mmCIF file of C-alpha atoms in Angstrom:
data_model
loop_
_atom_site.group_PDB
_atom_site.id
_atom_site.type_symbol
_atom_site.label_atom_id
_atom_site.label_comp_id
_atom_site.label_asym_id
_atom_site.label_seq_id
_atom_site.Cartn_x
_atom_site.Cartn_y
_atom_site.Cartn_z
ATOM 1 C CA MET A 1 -26.290 -22.912 -15.289
ATOM 2 C CA GLU A 2 -29.700 -20.866 -13.995
ATOM 3 C CA ILE A 3 -28.580 -20.322 -10.457
ATOM 4 C CA THR A 4 -25.394 -20.508 -8.147
ATOM 5 C CA SER A 5 -24.982 -20.042 -5.010
ATOM 6 C CA LYS A 6 -21.527 -19.705 -3.014
ATOM 7 C CA PHE A 7 -20.872 -19.949 0.652
ATOM 8 C CA TYR A 8 -18.025 -17.541 2.215
ATOM 9 C CA LEU A 9 -17.357 -15.304 -0.601
ATOM 10 C CA SER A 10 -15.152 -13.586 1.296
ATOM 11 C CA LEU A 11 -12.667 -16.550 0.763
ATOM 12 C CA TYR A 12 -12.177 -15.762 -2.921
ATOM 13 C CA LYS A 13 -10.439 -12.959 -2.278
ATOM 14 C CA GLY A 14 -7.315 -13.504 -3.767
ATOM 15 C CA GLY A 15 -6.665 -12.592 -6.841
ATOM 16 C CA ASN A 16 -4.709 -15.907 -8.685
ATOM 17 C CA THR A 17 -6.089 -18.502 -6.726
ATOM 18 C CA GLY A 18 -7.504 -22.082 -7.849
ATOM 19 C CA GLN A 19 -10.345 -21.186 -5.915
ATOM 20 C CA GLY A 20 -10.916 -17.466 -7.276
ATOM 21 C CA ASN A 21 -10.541 -18.927 -10.897
ATOM 22 C CA ALA A 22 -12.986 -21.797 -10.697
ATOM 23 C CA LEU A 23 -15.582 -18.548 -8.984
ATOM 24 C CA ALA A 24 -14.473 -16.960 -12.121
ATOM 25 C CA GLN A 25 -15.617 -19.448 -14.314
ATOM 26 C CA LEU A 26 -18.771 -20.791 -12.404
ATOM 27 C CA ALA A 27 -19.948 -17.119 -12.278
ATOM 28 C CA SER A 28 -18.954 -16.513 -16.544
ATOM 29 C CA MET A 29 -21.585 -19.973 -16.895
ATOM 30 C CA SER A 30 -23.959 -18.695 -14.938
ATOM 31 C CA LYS A 31 -27.338 -16.189 -15.352
ATOM 32 C CA LYS A 32 -28.177 -15.176 -12.119
ATOM 33 C CA ILE A 33 -25.148 -16.017 -9.193
ATOM 34 C CA VAL A 34 -25.792 -15.616 -5.353
ATOM 35 C CA GLY A 35 -22.714 -14.545 -3.062
ATOM 36 C CA LEU A 36 -23.366 -15.453 0.547
ATOM 37 C CA THR A 37 -20.623 -14.122 3.343
ATOM 38 C CA GLY A 38 -20.682 -12.947 6.779
ATOM 39 C CA THR A 39 -17.494 -10.901 6.331
ATOM 40 C CA LEU A 40 -17.492 -8.772 2.667
ATOM 41 C CA LEU A 41 -14.707 -6.775 3.657
ATOM 42 C CA ASN A 42 -11.709 -7.002 6.041
ATOM 43 C CA GLY A 43 -11.034 -3.549 6.057
ATOM 44 C CA TYR A 44 -9.039 -3.322 2.951
ATOM 45 C CA ALA A 45 -10.672 -2.132 -0.162
ATOM 46 C CA SER A 46 -8.108 -4.090 -2.078
ATOM 47 C CA SER A 47 -10.190 -7.672 -0.558
ATOM 48 C CA LEU A 48 -13.313 -6.900 -2.685
ATOM 49 C CA PHE A 49 -11.251 -5.907 -6.191
ATOM 50 C CA TYR A 50 -11.243 -9.312 -7.113
ATOM 51 C CA ILE A 51 -14.052 -10.706 -6.182
ATOM 52 C CA LEU A 52 -15.994 -7.765 -7.647
ATOM 53 C CA TYR A 53 -14.434 -8.888 -11.693
ATOM 54 C CA ARG A 54 -15.114 -12.178 -10.886
ATOM 55 C CA LEU A 55 -19.269 -11.552 -9.916
ATOM 56 C CA ASN A 56 -19.775 -8.444 -12.132
ATOM 57 C CA PRO A 57 -16.312 -7.795 -14.442
ATOM 58 C CA ASN A 58 -19.043 -5.801 -16.665
ATOM 59 C CA LEU A 59 -19.520 -3.464 -13.350
ATOM 60 C CA MET A 60 -15.269 -2.941 -13.537
ATOM 61 C CA LYS A 61 -14.385 -3.092 -16.687
ATOM 62 C CA LYS A 62 -17.351 -0.948 -18.226
ATOM 63 C CA ARG A 63 -18.607 0.806 -15.820
ATOM 64 C CA LEU A 64 -15.520 2.126 -12.863
ATOM 65 C CA GLY A 65 -13.189 1.594 -15.956
ATOM 66 C CA TYR A 66 -10.285 -0.935 -14.073
ATOM 67 C CA ASP A 67 -8.575 -3.607 -15.809
ATOM 68 C CA TYR A 68 -8.146 -6.585 -14.123
ATOM 69 C CA ASN A 69 -4.471 -5.994 -12.930
ATOM 70 C CA GLN A 70 -5.034 -2.326 -11.890
ATOM 71 C CA VAL A 71 -5.711 -3.457 -8.285
ATOM 72 C CA LYS A 72 -3.639 -0.799 -6.686
ATOM 73 C CA LEU A 73 -5.419 2.140 -8.666
ATOM 74 C CA PHE A 74 -8.756 1.067 -7.320
ATOM 75 C CA VAL A 75 -7.275 1.427 -3.854
ATOM 76 C CA GLU A 76 -6.412 4.634 -4.518
ATOM 77 C CA THR A 77 -10.583 5.984 -5.574
ATOM 78 C CA TYR A 78 -11.902 3.425 -2.223
ATOM 79 C CA GLY A 79 -9.057 3.054 -0.111
ATOM 80 C CA ALA A 80 -5.735 3.679 0.881
ATOM 81 C CA HIS A 81 -1.798 3.428 0.718
ATOM 82 C CA GLU A 82 1.125 4.263 2.236
ATOM 83 C CA GLN A 83 3.673 6.396 0.716
ATOM 84 C CA ILE A 84 7.632 6.042 1.838
ATOM 85 C CA VAL A 85 9.829 8.199 -0.774
ATOM 86 C CA GLU A 86 13.128 8.705 0.533
ATOM 87 C CA ALA A 87 13.744 12.246 1.701
ATOM 88 C CA LYS A 88 16.599 13.306 -1.148
ATOM 89 C CA GLU A 89 17.038 17.053 0.560
ATOM 90 C CA VAL A 90 16.856 17.801 4.007
ATOM 91 C CA THR A 91 16.871 21.538 5.815
ATOM 92 C CA HIS A 92 18.871 22.424 8.941
ATOM 93 C CA GLU A 93 14.778 22.541 10.556
ATOM 94 C CA GLY A 94 14.097 18.712 9.187
ATOM 95 C CA VAL A 95 11.771 20.073 6.339
ATOM 96 C CA VAL A 96 12.420 18.009 2.989
ATOM 97 C CA THR A 97 12.793 20.294 -0.120
ATOM 98 C CA LYS A 98 13.327 17.929 -2.237
ATOM 99 C CA MET A 99 12.046 14.392 -2.846
ATOM 100 C CA GLY A 100 14.303 11.066 -3.961
ATOM 101 C CA LYS A 101 12.734 8.053 -4.881
ATOM 102 C CA GLN A 102 10.043 5.660 -3.784
ATOM 103 C CA ILE A 103 10.713 3.637 -0.704
ATOM 104 C CA SER A 104 8.033 1.050 -0.529
ATOM 105 C CA LEU A 105 3.647 1.412 -1.147
ATOM 106 C CA LYS A 106 1.984 -0.457 0.656
ATOM 107 C CA GLU A 107 -1.804 -0.502 1.163
ATOM 108 C CA LYS A 108 -3.591 0.630 4.059
ATOM 109 C CA PRO A 109 -6.918 -0.736 6.096
ATOM 110 C CA LYS A 110 -9.602 1.910 4.974
ATOM 111 C CA ILE A 111 -13.176 1.475 2.909
ATOM 112 C CA SER A 112 -14.262 5.290 0.543
ATOM 113 C CA PRO A 113 -17.913 5.816 1.673
ATOM 114 C CA TYR A 114 -18.080 5.867 -2.076
ATOM 115 C CA LEU A 115 -18.655 1.959 -2.293
ATOM 116 C CA LEU A 116 -21.003 1.473 -0.943
ATOM 117 C CA SER A 117 -22.797 3.113 -3.872
ATOM 118 C CA VAL A 118 -20.621 0.122 -6.153
ATOM 119 C CA LEU A 119 -22.364 -2.103 -3.536
ATOM 120 C CA LEU A 120 -26.045 0.137 -2.954
ATOM 121 C CA ASP A 121 -27.311 -1.791 -6.609
ATOM 122 C CA MET A 122 -26.692 -5.621 -6.091
ATOM 123 C CA THR A 123 -25.571 -6.390 -2.297
ATOM 124 C CA ILE A 124 -28.776 -6.818 0.676
ATOM 125 C CA PHE A 125 -27.390 -6.570 4.260
ATOM 126 C CA LEU A 126 -29.297 -8.554 6.136
ATOM 127 C CA ARG A 127 -28.838 -9.104 10.359
ATOM 128 C CA LEU A 128 -29.744 -12.348 11.442
ATOM 129 C CA ASP A 129 -32.340 -12.370 13.045
ATOM 130 C CA GLU A 130 -33.846 -10.699 9.891
ATOM 131 C CA ILE A 131 -33.266 -14.423 8.325
ATOM 132 C CA LYS A 132 -36.358 -16.009 9.158
ATOM 133 C CA MET A 133 -38.699 -18.257 6.743
ATOM 134 C CA ASP A 134 -42.162 -18.648 6.056
ATOM 135 C CA GLY A 135 -43.626 -20.578 8.644
ATOM 136 C CA GLY A 136 -41.592 -19.586 11.234
ATOM 137 C CA LEU A 137 -38.333 -20.761 10.705
ATOM 138 C CA GLY A 138 -35.286 -19.812 9.994
ATOM 139 C CA LEU A 139 -31.648 -19.767 12.381
ATOM 140 C CA PRO A 140 -31.896 -20.114 15.531
ATOM 141 C CA ASP A 141 -32.126 -17.353 18.718
ATOM 142 C CA TYR A 142 -28.773 -16.682 18.715
ATOM 143 C CA ASP A 143 -26.905 -14.317 21.820
ATOM 144 C CA GLU A 144 -23.213 -13.258 21.512
ATOM 145 C CA SER A 145 -21.624 -11.831 25.261
ATOM 146 C CA ILE A 146 -17.875 -10.449 26.224
ATOM 147 C CA GLU A 147 -16.310 -11.962 29.188
ATOM 148 C CA LEU A 148 -14.002 -9.430 31.039
ATOM 149 C CA VAL A 149 -11.279 -11.450 33.163
ATOM 150 C CA GLU A 150 -8.898 -9.014 34.616
ATOM 151 C CA MET A 151 -4.892 -10.441 34.841
ATOM 152 C CA ASP A 152 -3.530 -12.025 38.029
ATOM 153 C CA GLU A 153 -1.335 -9.234 39.595
ATOM 154 C CA ASN A 154 1.495 -11.537 40.032
ATOM 155 C CA LEU A 155 1.196 -12.474 36.715
ATOM 156 C CA ARG A 156 0.704 -8.743 35.259
ATOM 157 C CA LYS A 157 3.474 -7.071 36.260
ATOM 158 C CA PRO A 158 6.083 -8.683 34.649
ATOM 159 C CA TYR A 159 3.992 -8.628 31.569
ATOM 160 C CA MET A 160 4.004 -4.992 31.507
ATOM 161 C CA ALA A 161 7.261 -4.673 31.960
ATOM 162 C CA TYR A 162 8.089 -6.290 29.013
ATOM 163 C CA LEU A 163 5.827 -5.362 26.934
ATOM 164 C CA GLY A 164 7.378 -1.527 28.042
ATOM 165 C CA GLU A 165 10.611 -2.315 26.656
ATOM 166 C CA ILE A 166 9.533 -3.203 23.499
ATOM 167 C CA SER A 167 7.494 -0.068 23.021
ATOM 168 C CA SER A 168 10.667 1.599 23.885
ATOM 169 C CA ARG A 169 12.366 0.164 21.100
ATOM 170 C CA ILE A 170 9.853 0.763 18.499
ATOM 171 C CA ARG A 171 9.868 4.664 17.367
ATOM 172 C CA LYS A 172 13.729 3.768 16.639
ATOM 173 C CA ASP A 173 13.065 0.116 15.499
ATOM 174 C CA LYS A 174 10.340 -1.188 13.567
ATOM 175 C CA ARG A 175 11.556 -5.008 13.884
ATOM 176 C CA PHE A 176 9.800 -4.652 17.274
ATOM 177 C CA LEU A 177 6.230 -3.846 15.884
ATOM 178 C CA GLY A 178 5.130 -7.485 15.054
ATOM 179 C CA ASN A 179 6.394 -8.524 18.595
ATOM 180 C CA LEU A 180 4.199 -5.690 20.726
ATOM 181 C CA ALA A 181 1.911 -7.246 18.578
ATOM 182 C CA THR A 182 1.891 -10.827 18.769
ATOM 183 C CA ASP A 183 3.100 -11.139 22.339
ATOM 184 C CA ALA A 184 0.623 -8.603 23.893
ATOM 185 C CA ILE A 185 -2.085 -11.354 23.894
ATOM 186 C CA ALA A 186 0.344 -14.014 23.601
ATOM 187 C CA VAL A 187 1.948 -13.904 26.895
ATOM 188 C CA PRO A 188 -1.339 -13.620 28.875
ATOM 189 C CA ASP A 189 -2.621 -17.213 28.050
ATOM 190 C CA MET A 190 1.431 -18.675 28.248
ATOM 191 C CA PRO A 191 2.572 -17.037 31.267
ATOM 192 C CA PHE A 192 4.778 -19.735 31.905
ATOM 193 C CA GLN A 193 6.585 -19.938 28.797
ATOM 194 C CA ILE A 194 9.761 -18.303 27.774
ATOM 195 C CA HIS A 195 8.734 -15.099 25.174
ATOM 196 C CA SER A 196 11.255 -13.489 23.537
ATOM 197 C CA ALA A 197 11.461 -9.904 21.122
ATOM 198 C CA GLN A 198 14.158 -10.089 18.513
ATOM 199 C CA ASN A 199 16.331 -12.044 20.594
ATOM 200 C CA GLU A 200 16.846 -9.000 22.191
ATOM 201 C CA ILE A 201 14.568 -8.731 25.150
ATOM 202 C CA PHE A 202 13.630 -11.884 26.748
ATOM 203 C CA TYR A 203 9.829 -12.787 29.318
ATOM 204 C CA GLU A 204 11.465 -14.945 32.363
ATOM 205 C CA PRO A 205 8.333 -16.313 33.987
ATOM 206 C CA GLU A 206 8.857 -15.717 37.873
ATOM 207 C CA PHE A 207 6.225 -19.141 37.977
ATOM 208 C CA THR A 208 6.258 -22.548 36.555
ATOM 209 C CA ARG A 209 2.702 -24.230 35.937
ATOM 210 C CA GLU A 210 2.606 -26.487 38.575
ATOM 211 C CA ASP A 211 3.197 -24.113 41.118
ATOM 212 C CA TYR A 212 1.270 -22.120 39.922
ATOM 213 C CA GLY A 213 -1.867 -23.830 39.019
ATOM 214 C CA TYR A 214 -4.877 -21.999 37.202
ATOM 215 C CA THR A 215 -4.988 -18.037 35.791
ATOM 216 C CA ASN A 216 -7.901 -16.281 36.380
ATOM 217 C CA LYS A 217 -9.088 -16.410 33.029
ATOM 218 C CA GLU A 218 -8.435 -20.279 32.862
ATOM 219 C CA LYS A 219 -10.656 -20.164 35.626
ATOM 220 C CA ARG A 220 -13.661 -18.472 34.238
ATOM 221 C CA LEU A 221 -13.227 -20.511 31.457
ATOM 222 C CA LEU A 222 -14.214 -23.616 33.575
ATOM 223 C CA GLU A 223 -16.529 -21.781 34.821
ATOM 224 C CA ILE A 224 -18.456 -21.111 31.836
ATOM 225 C CA VAL A 225 -17.740 -24.331 30.497
ATOM 226 C CA LYS A 226 -19.195 -26.588 33.915
ATOM 227 C CA SER A 227 -22.401 -24.064 33.255
ATOM 228 C CA GLU A 228 -23.078 -24.901 29.813
ATOM 229 C CA LEU A 229 -22.803 -28.766 29.795
ATOM 230 C CA LYS A 230 -24.868 -28.956 32.906
ATOM 231 C CA ASN A 231 -27.161 -26.666 31.101
ATOM 232 C CA GLY A 232 -27.117 -29.680 28.407
ATOM 233 C CA ARG A 233 -24.605 -27.433 25.841
ATOM 234 C CA ARG A 234 -21.704 -28.885 24.489
ATOM 235 C CA CYS A 235 -19.084 -26.625 24.404
ATOM 236 C CA LEU A 236 -16.730 -25.475 20.867
ATOM 237 C CA VAL A 237 -13.576 -23.868 22.465
ATOM 238 C CA TYR A 238 -11.329 -21.451 20.109
ATOM 239 C CA VAL A 239 -8.044 -21.041 20.947
ATOM 240 C CA HIS A 240 -5.717 -19.105 18.675
ATOM 241 C CA PHE A 241 -2.222 -20.292 19.834
ATOM 242 C CA SER A 242 -3.024 -24.100 19.679
ATOM 243 C CA ASN A 243 -0.140 -25.190 18.329
ATOM 244 C CA LYS A 244 2.425 -23.576 21.105
ATOM 245 C CA GLY A 245 0.694 -25.579 24.244
ATOM 246 C CA VAL A 246 -2.609 -23.642 24.796
ATOM 247 C CA GLY A 247 -4.906 -25.895 23.388
ATOM 248 C CA ASP A 248 -3.516 -28.790 25.173
ATOM 249 C CA ASP A 249 -3.196 -26.995 28.795
ATOM 250 C CA ILE A 250 -6.872 -25.765 28.339
ATOM 251 C CA THR A 251 -7.864 -29.446 27.306
ATOM 252 C CA ASP A 252 -5.465 -30.739 29.792
ATOM 253 C CA MET A 253 -7.353 -28.858 32.769
ATOM 254 C CA LEU A 254 -11.099 -29.165 31.484
ATOM 255 C CA THR A 255 -10.259 -33.416 31.812
ATOM 256 C CA LYS A 256 -8.872 -33.007 34.729
ATOM 257 C CA GLU A 257 -11.504 -30.868 36.676
ATOM 258 C CA LEU A 258 -15.106 -32.444 34.461
ATOM 259 C CA PRO A 259 -13.788 -35.883 34.350
ATOM 260 C CA GLN A 260 -17.101 -36.617 33.535
ATOM 261 C CA TYR A 261 -17.051 -35.437 30.270
ATOM 262 C CA SER A 262 -15.054 -35.611 27.141
ATOM 263 C CA THR A 263 -13.064 -33.373 25.882
ATOM 264 C CA LYS A 264 -11.213 -33.589 22.962
ATOM 265 C CA PHE A 265 -8.523 -31.862 20.847
ATOM 266 C CA LEU A 266 -8.758 -31.448 17.424
ATOM 267 C CA SER A 267 -4.844 -30.753 16.957
ATOM 268 C CA PRO A 268 -3.590 -28.912 13.515
ATOM 269 C CA THR A 269 -1.170 -31.896 12.325
ATOM 270 C CA ILE A 270 -5.266 -33.197 11.162
ATOM 271 C CA ALA A 271 -5.516 -33.254 7.950
ATOM 272 C CA ALA A 272 -8.451 -30.632 6.684
ATOM 273 C CA LYS A 273 -9.712 -33.810 4.396
ATOM 274 C CA LYS A 274 -10.850 -35.563 7.794
ATOM 275 C CA ARG A 275 -11.357 -33.408 10.100
ATOM 276 C CA GLN A 276 -14.564 -34.134 9.913
ATOM 277 C CA ALA A 277 -13.911 -37.928 9.951
ATOM 278 C CA TRP A 278 -11.686 -37.042 13.429
ATOM 279 C CA ILE A 279 -14.944 -34.945 15.304
ATOM 280 C CA GLU A 280 -17.664 -37.936 14.228
ATOM 281 C CA LYS A 281 -14.709 -40.827 15.455
ATOM 282 C CA ASN A 282 -13.722 -38.596 18.392
ATOM 283 C CA PRO A 283 -17.011 -37.622 20.008
ATOM 284 C CA SER A 284 -17.127 -34.966 22.407
ATOM 285 C CA ASP A 285 -18.928 -32.743 24.429
ATOM 286 C CA VAL A 286 -16.299 -30.000 24.644
ATOM 287 C CA LEU A 287 -13.456 -29.629 21.355
ATOM 288 C CA VAL A 288 -10.399 -27.291 21.827
ATOM 289 C CA CYS A 289 -9.379 -26.391 17.815
ATOM 290 C CA ASN A 290 -8.258 -23.435 16.725
ATOM 291 C CA PRO A 291 -11.600 -21.658 14.133
ATOM 292 C CA GLU A 292 -8.690 -21.223 11.381
ATOM 293 C CA LEU A 293 -9.239 -25.499 10.852
ATOM 294 C CA VAL A 294 -12.970 -25.662 10.813
ATOM 295 C CA LYS A 295 -14.268 -22.283 9.677
ATOM 296 C CA THR A 296 -15.261 -24.081 6.228
ATOM 297 C CA GLY A 297 -16.882 -27.219 5.360
ATOM 298 C CA LEU A 298 -18.077 -28.742 8.757
ATOM 299 C CA ASP A 299 -20.950 -29.062 10.352
ATOM 300 C CA LEU A 300 -20.132 -28.774 13.923
ATOM 301 C CA LEU A 301 -24.296 -28.036 14.977
ATOM 302 C CA GLN A 302 -23.995 -30.743 17.817
ATOM 303 C CA PHE A 303 -22.181 -27.593 19.725
ATOM 304 C CA PRO A 304 -24.311 -24.882 20.142
ATOM 305 C CA THR A 305 -22.064 -22.811 22.841
ATOM 306 C CA ILE A 306 -18.994 -21.231 20.795
ATOM 307 C CA ILE A 307 -16.605 -19.695 23.156
ATOM 308 C CA PHE A 308 -13.574 -17.524 21.929
ATOM 309 C CA TYR A 309 -10.539 -18.460 24.383
ATOM 310 C CA GLU A 310 -8.656 -16.512 22.295
ATOM 311 C CA THR A 311 -9.127 -13.626 19.667
ATOM 312 C CA THR A 312 -6.833 -12.939 16.534
ATOM 313 C CA TYR A 313 -6.379 -9.684 14.128
ATOM 314 C CA ASN A 314 -8.193 -12.263 10.834
ATOM 315 C CA VAL A 315 -11.394 -10.395 11.281
ATOM 316 C CA CYS A 316 -12.782 -12.627 7.951
ATOM 317 C CA ALA A 317 -12.356 -15.990 10.682
ATOM 318 C CA THR A 318 -15.476 -17.436 10.250
ATOM 319 C CA CYS A 319 -17.290 -20.117 13.558
#
């Protein structure tokens, strides 16, 4: 093949995956290859190791001197590791005088500036507004904004008390780190559900959905969607906790408050190969779904307004 072009290059970062190995085979049979992505790195140096090896093995093996199984050495040079070692001998002052065996080694999110020298001669960095073609063709105008909404005071107090209890336990028990990361963004969007951290610390709602009504965030979402629809712009609403009731709550609210428009919820239970057909068979003015379900392979140009109602820690999620 003369030229092979691959979209969403970041999806091929895995070391031993079917699609990653397929990319390597296509690249090896092509004279030239163009890899396209909006998120080349996810913050970890290892996310680029296998992509570079598949697209440019001569660079990795001959110029940089890495074998295919030396991703840890690559991270040591272009990223960072956190090494935890057992303290074998410690003085009364707490000074470690003798190190014991290594307990764990894990990669930390860090990219060395030296990695840029590896990429520069084979990478073009473009902003969206720079992607233009002859005759004025190109991507449509793009605008992005952040909406800040104050949490309801009645919901904020028990929420902060719950997070405070978790934070006080983290120093002695690292198990609570995961709960803090998840519940810090989950509880505000699910304030009428019971949440627990390791079944030891509990958040118990003081109100029910029926008694409280809509939260400030839900009211603001309703205002935005209503305004966009009035201007003839269909909306795509992304929710992260779609399997925990948030998707159903948003769909019910928009259906009740905007009955003149059609709102649909794309369930995670719908198989990937059937999602495009499901969307076509269920036309809507507002589509609510998890962004992971539609990030690749689907045509959603009928929804010019995209609203991230919830965000995640995955920087490679694409819309």
